[in-house]
XYZ file of N, CA and C in Angstrom:
642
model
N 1.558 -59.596 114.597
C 2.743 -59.052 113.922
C 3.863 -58.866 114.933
N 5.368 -59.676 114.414
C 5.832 -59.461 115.510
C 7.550 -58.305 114.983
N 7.264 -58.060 114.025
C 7.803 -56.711 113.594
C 7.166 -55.562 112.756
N 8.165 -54.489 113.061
C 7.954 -53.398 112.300
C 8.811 -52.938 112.491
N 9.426 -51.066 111.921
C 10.491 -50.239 111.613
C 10.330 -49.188 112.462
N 11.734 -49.113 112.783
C 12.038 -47.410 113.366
C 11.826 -46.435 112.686
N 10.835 -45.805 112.359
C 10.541 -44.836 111.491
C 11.415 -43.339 111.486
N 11.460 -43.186 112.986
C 12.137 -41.887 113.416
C 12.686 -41.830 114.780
N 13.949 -40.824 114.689
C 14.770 -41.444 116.157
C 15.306 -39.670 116.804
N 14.977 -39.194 118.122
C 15.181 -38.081 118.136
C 15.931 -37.924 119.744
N 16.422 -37.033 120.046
C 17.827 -36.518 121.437
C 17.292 -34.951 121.564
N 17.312 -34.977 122.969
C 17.003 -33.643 123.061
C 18.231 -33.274 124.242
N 18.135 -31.565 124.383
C 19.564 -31.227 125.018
C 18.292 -30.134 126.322
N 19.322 -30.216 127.315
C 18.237 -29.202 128.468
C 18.198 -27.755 127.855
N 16.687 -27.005 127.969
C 16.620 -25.720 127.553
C 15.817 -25.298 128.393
N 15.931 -23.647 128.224
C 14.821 -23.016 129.317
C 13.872 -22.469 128.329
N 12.401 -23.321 128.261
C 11.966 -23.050 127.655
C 10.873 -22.240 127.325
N 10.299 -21.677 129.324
C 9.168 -21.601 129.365
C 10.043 -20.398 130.568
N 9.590 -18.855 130.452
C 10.397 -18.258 131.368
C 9.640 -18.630 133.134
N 10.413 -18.326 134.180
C 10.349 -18.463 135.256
C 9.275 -20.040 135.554
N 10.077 -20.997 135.124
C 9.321 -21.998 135.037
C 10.895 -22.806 134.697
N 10.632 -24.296 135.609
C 11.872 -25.407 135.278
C 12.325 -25.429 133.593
N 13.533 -25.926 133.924
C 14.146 -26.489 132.010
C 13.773 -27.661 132.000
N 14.037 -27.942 130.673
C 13.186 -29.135 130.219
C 14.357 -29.679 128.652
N 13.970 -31.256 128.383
C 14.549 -31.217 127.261
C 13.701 -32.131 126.482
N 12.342 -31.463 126.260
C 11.400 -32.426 125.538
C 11.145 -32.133 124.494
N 11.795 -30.662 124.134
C 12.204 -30.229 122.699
C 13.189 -31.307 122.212
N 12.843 -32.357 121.711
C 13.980 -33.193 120.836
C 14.719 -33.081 119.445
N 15.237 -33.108 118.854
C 15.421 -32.782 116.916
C 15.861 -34.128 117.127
N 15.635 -34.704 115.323
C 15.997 -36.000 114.801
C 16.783 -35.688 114.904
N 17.656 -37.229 114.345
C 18.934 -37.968 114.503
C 18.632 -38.997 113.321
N 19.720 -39.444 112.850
C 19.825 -40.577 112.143
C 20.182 -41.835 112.929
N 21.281 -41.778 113.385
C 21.273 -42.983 114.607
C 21.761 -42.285 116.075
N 21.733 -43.586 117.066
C 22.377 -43.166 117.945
C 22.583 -44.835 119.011
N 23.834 -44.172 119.394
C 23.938 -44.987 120.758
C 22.992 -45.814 121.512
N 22.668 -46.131 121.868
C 21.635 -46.858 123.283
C 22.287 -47.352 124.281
N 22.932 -46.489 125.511
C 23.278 -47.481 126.358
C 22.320 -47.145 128.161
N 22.498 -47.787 128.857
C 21.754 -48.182 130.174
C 21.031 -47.178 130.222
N 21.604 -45.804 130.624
C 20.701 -44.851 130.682
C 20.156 -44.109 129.436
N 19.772 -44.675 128.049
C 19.642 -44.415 127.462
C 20.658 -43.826 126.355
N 19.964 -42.543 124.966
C 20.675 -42.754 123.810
C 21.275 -41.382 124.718
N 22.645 -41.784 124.054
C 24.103 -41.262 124.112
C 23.533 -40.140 123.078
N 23.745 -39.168 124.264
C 23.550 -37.915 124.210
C 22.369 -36.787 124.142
N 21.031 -37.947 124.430
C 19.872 -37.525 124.663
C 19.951 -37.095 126.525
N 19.758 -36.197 126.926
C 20.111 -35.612 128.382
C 18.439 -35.309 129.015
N 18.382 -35.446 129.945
C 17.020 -35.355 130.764
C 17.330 -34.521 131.842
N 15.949 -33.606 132.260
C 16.405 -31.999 132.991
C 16.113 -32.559 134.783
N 15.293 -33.738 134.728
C 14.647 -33.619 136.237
C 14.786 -35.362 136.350
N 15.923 -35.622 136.629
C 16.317 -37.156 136.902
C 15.304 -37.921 138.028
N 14.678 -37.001 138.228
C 13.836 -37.636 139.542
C 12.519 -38.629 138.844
N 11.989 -37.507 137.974
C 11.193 -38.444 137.694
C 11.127 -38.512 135.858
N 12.198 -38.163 134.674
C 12.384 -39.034 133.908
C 14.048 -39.453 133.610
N 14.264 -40.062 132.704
C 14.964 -41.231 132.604
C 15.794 -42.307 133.602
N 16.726 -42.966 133.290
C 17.410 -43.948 134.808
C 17.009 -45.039 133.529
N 17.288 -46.154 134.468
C 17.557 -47.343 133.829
C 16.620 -47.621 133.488
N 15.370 -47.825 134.117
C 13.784 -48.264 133.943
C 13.381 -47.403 132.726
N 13.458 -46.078 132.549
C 12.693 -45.366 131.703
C 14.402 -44.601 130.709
N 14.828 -45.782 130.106
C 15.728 -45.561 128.984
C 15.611 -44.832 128.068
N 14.359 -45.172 127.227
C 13.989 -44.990 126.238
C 12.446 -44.701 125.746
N 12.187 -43.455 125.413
C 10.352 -43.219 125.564
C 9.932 -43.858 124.081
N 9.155 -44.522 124.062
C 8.810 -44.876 122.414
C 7.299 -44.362 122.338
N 6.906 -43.883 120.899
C 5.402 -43.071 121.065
C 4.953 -43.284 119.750
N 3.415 -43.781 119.639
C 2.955 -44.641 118.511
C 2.491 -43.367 117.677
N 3.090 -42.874 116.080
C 2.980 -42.106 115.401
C 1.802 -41.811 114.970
N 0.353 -43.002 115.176
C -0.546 -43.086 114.518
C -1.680 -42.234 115.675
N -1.217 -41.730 116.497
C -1.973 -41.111 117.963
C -1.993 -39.867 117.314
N -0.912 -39.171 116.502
C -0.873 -37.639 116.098
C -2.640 -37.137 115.418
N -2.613 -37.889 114.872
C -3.940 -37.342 114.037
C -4.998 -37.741 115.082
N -4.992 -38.491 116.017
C -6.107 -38.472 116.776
C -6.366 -37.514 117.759
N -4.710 -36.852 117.929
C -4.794 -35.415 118.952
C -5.285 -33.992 118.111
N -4.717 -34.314 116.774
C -5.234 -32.883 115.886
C -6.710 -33.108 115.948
N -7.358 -34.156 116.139
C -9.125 -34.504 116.151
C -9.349 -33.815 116.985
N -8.789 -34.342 118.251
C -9.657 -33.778 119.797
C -8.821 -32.302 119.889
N -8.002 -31.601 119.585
C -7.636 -30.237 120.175
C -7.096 -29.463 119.163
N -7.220 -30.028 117.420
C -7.383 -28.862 116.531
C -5.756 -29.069 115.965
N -5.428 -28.305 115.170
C -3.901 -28.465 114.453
C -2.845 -28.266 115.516
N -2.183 -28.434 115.377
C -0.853 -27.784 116.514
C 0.442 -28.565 115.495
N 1.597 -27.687 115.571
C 2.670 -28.447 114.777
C 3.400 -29.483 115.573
N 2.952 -29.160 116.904
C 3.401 -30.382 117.534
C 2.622 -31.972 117.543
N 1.878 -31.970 117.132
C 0.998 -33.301 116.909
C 1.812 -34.050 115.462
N 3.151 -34.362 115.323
C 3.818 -34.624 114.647
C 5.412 -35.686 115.289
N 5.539 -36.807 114.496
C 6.573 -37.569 115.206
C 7.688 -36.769 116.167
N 8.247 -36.842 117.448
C 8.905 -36.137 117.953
C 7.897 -35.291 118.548
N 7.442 -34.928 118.438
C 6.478 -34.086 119.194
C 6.047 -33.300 120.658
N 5.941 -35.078 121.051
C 5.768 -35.360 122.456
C 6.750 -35.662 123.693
N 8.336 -35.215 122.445
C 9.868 -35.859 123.411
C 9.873 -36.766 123.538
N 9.274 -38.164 122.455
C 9.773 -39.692 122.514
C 10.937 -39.225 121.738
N 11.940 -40.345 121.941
C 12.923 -40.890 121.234
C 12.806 -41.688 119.994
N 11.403 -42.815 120.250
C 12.055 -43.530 119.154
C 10.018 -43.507 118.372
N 10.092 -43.266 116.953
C 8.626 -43.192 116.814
C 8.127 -44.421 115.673
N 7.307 -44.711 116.008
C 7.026 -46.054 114.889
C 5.200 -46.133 115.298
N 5.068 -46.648 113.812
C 3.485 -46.457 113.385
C 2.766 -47.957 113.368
N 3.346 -48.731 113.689
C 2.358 -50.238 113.846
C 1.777 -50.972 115.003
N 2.300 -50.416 116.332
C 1.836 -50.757 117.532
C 1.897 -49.612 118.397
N 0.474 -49.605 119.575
C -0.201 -48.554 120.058
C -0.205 -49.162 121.450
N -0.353 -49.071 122.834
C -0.732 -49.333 123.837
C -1.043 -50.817 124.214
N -2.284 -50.874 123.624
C -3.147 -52.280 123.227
C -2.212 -53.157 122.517
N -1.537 -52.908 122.036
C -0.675 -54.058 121.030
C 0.672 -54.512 122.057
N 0.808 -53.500 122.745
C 2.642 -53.715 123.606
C 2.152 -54.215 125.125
N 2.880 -55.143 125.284
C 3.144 -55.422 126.561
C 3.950 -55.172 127.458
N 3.618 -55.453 128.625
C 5.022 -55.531 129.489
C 5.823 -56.339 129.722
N 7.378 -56.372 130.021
C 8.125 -57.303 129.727
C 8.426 -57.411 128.440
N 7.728 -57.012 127.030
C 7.797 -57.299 126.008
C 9.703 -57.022 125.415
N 10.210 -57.675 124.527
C 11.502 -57.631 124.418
C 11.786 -57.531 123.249
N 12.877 -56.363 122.474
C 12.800 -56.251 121.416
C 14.635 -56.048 120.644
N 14.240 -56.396 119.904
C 16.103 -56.108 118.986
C 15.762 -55.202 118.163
N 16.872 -54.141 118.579
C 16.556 -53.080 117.231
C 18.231 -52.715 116.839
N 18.247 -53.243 115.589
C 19.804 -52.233 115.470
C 20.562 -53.982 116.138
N 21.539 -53.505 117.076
C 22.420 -54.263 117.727
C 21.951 -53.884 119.190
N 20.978 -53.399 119.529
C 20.578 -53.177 120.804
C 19.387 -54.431 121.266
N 19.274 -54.502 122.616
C 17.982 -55.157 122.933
C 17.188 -54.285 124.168
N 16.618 -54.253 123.971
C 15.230 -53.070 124.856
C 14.049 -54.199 125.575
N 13.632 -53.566 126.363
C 12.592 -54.354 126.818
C 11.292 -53.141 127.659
N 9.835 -53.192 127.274
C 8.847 -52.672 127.832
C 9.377 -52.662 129.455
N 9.060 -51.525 129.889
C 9.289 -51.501 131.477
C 7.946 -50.518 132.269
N 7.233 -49.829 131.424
C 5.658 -48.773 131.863
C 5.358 -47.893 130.937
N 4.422 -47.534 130.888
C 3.769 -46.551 129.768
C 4.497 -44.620 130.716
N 3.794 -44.050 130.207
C 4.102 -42.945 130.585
C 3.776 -41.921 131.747
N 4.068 -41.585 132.739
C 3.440 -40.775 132.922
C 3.239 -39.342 133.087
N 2.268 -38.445 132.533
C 2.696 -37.037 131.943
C 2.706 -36.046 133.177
N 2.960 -35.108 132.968
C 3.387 -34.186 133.906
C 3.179 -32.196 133.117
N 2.675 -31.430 133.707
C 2.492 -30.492 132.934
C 3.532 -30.152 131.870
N 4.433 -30.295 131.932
C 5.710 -29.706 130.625
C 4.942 -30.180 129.313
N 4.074 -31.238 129.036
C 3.836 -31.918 128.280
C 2.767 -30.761 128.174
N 1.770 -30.352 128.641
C 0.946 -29.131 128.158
C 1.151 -27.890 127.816
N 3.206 -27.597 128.472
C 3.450 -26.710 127.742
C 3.988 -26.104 126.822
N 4.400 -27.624 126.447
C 4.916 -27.930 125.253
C 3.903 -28.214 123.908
N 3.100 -28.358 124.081
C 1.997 -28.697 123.370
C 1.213 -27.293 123.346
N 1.240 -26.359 124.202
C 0.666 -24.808 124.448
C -1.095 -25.498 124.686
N -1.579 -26.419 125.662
C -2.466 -27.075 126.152
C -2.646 -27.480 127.420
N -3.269 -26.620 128.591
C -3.220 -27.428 129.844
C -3.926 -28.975 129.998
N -4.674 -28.928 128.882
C -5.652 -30.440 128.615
C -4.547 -31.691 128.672
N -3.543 -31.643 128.076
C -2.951 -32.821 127.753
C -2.536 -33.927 128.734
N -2.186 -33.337 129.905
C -1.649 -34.566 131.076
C -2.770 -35.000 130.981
N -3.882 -34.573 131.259
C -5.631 -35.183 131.456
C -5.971 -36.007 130.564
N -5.744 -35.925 129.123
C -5.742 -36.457 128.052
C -5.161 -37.563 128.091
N -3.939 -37.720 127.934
C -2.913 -38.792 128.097
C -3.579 -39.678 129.283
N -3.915 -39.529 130.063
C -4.177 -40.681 131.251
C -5.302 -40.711 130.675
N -6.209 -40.291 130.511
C -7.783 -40.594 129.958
C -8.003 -41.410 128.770
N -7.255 -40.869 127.658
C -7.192 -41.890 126.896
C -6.252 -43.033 126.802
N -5.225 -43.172 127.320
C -4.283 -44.187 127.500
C -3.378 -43.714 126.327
N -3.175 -42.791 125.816
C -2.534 -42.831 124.847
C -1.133 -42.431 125.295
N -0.271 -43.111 125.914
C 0.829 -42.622 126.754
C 2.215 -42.977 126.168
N 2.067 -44.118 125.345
C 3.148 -44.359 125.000
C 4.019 -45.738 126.034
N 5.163 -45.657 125.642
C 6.001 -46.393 126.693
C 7.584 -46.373 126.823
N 7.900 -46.432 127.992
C 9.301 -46.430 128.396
C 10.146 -48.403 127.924
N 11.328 -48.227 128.075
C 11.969 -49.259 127.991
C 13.095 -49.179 127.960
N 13.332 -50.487 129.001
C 15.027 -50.656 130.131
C 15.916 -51.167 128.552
N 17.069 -51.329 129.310
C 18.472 -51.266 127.829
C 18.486 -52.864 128.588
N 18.401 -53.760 127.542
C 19.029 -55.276 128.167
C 20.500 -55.608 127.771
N 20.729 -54.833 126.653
C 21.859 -55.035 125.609
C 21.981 -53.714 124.766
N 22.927 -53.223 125.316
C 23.834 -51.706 124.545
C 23.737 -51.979 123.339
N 23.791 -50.844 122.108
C 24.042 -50.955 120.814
C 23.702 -49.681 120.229
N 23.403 -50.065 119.068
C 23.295 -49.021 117.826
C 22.237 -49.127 117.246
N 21.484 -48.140 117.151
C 20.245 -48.261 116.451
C 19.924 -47.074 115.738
N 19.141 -47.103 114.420
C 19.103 -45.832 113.590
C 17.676 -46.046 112.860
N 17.200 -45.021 111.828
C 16.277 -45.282 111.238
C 16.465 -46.114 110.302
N 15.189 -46.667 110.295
C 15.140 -47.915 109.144
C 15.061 -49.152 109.663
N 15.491 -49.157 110.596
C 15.732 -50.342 111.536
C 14.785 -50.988 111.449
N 14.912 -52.743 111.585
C 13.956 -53.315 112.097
C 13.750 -53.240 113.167
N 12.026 -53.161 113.932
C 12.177 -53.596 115.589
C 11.581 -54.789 115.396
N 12.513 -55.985 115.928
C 11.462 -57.235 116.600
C 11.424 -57.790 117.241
N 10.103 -58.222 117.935
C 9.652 -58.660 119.386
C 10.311 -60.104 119.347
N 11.343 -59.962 120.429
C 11.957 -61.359 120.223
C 11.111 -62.057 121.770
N 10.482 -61.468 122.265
C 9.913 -62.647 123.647
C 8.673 -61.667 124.238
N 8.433 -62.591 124.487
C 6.399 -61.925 125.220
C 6.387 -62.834 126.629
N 6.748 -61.970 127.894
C 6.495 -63.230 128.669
C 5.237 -62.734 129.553
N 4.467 -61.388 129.138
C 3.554 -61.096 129.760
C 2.653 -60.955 128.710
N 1.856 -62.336 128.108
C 1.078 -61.472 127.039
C -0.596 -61.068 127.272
N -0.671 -60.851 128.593
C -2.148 -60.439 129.001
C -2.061 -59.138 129.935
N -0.831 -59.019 129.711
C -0.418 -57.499 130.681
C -0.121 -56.289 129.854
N -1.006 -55.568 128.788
C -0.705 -54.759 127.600
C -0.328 -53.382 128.376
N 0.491 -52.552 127.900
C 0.665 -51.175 128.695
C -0.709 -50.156 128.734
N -1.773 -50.222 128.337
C -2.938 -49.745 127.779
C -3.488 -50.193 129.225
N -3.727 -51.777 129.645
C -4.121 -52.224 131.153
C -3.512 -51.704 132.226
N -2.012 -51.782 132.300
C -1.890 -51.411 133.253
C -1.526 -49.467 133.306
N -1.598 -48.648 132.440
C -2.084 -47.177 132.290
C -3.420 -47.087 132.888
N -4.446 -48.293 132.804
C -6.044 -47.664 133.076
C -5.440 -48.022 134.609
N -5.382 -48.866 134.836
C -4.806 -49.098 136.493
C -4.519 -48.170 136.907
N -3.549 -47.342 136.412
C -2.645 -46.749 137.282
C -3.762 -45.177 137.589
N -3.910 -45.015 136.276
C -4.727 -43.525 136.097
C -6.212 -43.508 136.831
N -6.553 -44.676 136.881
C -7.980 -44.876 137.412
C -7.809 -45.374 138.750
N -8.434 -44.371 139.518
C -8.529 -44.767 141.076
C -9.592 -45.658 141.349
N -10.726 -45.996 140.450
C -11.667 -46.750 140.974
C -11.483 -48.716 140.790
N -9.842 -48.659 139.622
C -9.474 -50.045 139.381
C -9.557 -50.926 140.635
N -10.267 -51.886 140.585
C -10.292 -53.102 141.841
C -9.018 -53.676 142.154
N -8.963 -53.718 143.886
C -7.603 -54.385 144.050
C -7.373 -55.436 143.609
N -8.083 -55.938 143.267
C -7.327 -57.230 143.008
C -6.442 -57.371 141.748
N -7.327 -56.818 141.083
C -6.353 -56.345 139.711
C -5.057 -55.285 139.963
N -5.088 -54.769 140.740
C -3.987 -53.919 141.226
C -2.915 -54.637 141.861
N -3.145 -55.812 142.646
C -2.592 -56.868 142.992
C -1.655 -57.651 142.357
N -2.628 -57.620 141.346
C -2.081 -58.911 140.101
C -0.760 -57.734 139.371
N -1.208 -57.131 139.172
C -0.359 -55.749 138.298
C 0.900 -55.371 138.993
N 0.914 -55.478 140.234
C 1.876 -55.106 140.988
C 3.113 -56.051 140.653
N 2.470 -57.293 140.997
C 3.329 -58.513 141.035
C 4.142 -59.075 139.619
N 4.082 -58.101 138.341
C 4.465 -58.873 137.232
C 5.760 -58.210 137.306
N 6.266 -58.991 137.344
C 8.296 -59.031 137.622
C 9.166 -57.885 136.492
N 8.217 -58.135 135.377
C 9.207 -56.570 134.295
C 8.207 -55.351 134.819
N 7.403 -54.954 135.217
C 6.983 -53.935 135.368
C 8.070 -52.943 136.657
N 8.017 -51.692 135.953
C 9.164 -51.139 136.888
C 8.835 -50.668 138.256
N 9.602 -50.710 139.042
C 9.156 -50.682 140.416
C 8.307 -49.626 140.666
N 8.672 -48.521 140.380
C 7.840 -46.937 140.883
C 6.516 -47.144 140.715
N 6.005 -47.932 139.343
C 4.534 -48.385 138.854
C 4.364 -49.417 139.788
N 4.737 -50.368 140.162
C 4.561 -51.389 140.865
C 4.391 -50.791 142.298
N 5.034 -50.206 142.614
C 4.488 -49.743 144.439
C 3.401 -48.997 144.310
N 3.434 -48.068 143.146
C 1.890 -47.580 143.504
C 0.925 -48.879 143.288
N 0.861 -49.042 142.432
C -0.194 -50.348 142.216
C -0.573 -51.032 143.761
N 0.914 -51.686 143.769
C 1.242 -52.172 145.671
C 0.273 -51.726 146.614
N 0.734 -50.016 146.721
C -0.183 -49.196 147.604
C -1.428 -49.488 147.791
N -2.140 -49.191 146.234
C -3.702 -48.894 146.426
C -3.924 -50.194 146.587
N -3.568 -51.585 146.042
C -4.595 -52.793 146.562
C -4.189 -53.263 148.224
N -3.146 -52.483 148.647
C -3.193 -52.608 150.070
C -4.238 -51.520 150.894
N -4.665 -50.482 150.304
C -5.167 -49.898 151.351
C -6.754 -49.778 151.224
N -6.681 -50.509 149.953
C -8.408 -50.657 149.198
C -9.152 -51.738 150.545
């Protein structure tokens, strides 16, 4: 399948959300449309530039169909619901295993392209009121994924998304998440992972690292 729909599209603003503890803006609220440009949607703001958004990590996209598999493993929470997790853009037909890297997509008048899956960081457990979850997320791969702006535009719900080019189609974000999260992955595969040209650099040097020092 090489489409499906923007189901839901959400911007979050910096808040202090958690006392004597960093701000954060992973509290998101919907939107009907929005902007998309380089550094992402116009007017979605990020608290710790260091390590999320920039050009590489534009746009977080997070597969809607993961919610009910988190209410399984850790019980109801109202956050196990689209938006949830501070993606931006949420859609229910492709999961990890289905997306690649490099993968390239038109949504709206925009074009996006896969650039790394996620990686979590406690805010995500305390936002969720769960220290389990960073652990979770790398364990199960259920991370989601980032993606660079190739082409500015407009995109809203309803939208079609479709995969207009696959030039990595044996490099799924699900593979290279177990890579990254798993220290026991063989270099050589770490090797190979390093070297695929859309993967974003920060993922790529670690990769780099460990099959150099393996």
């Amino acid at each position: 399948m090489t489409e499906t729909t923007l189901d839901a599209l959400f911007m979050g603003a910096i808040r202090h959300l958690w006392p004597g503890k960093p701000p954060s803006a992973i509290a998101k609220t919907p939107v009907r449309a929005a902007r998309v440009q380089v550094t992402g949607l116009l007017g979605d703001i990020q608290a710790d530039l260091r390590v999320h958004g920039g050009p590489a990590k534009a746009v977080h996209v997070y597969p809607s169909q993961h919610y009910g598999w988190w209410a399984s493993q850790l019980g109801p929470n109202a956050r196990f619901t689209p938006g949830g997790f501070g993606e931006n853009i949420s859609q229910s037909a492709w999961t990890e295993r289905d997306v690649c890297i490099g993968d390239v997509w038109r949504v709206g008048t925009a074009v996006l392209q896969v650039s790394q899956g996620r990686q979590p960081c406690w805010k995500l457990g305390a936002h969720v009121g769960d220290d389990r979850m960073a652990d979770l997320v790398r364990t199960s791969l259920r991370t989601g994924w980032y993606m660079r702006v190739i082409e500015e535009g407009e995109i809203g719900i309803g939208d079609t998304i479709q995969r207009i080019d696959r030039p990595q189609p044996d490099v799924s974000v699900a593979r290279v998440a177990r890579a990254i999260f798993d220290k026991r992955t063989a270099p050589g595969e770490c090797a190979a992972l390093a070297c695929v040209p859309e993967l974003d650099d920060a993922w790529a040097a670690i990769l780099g690292r460990r099959a150099a020092i393996a």
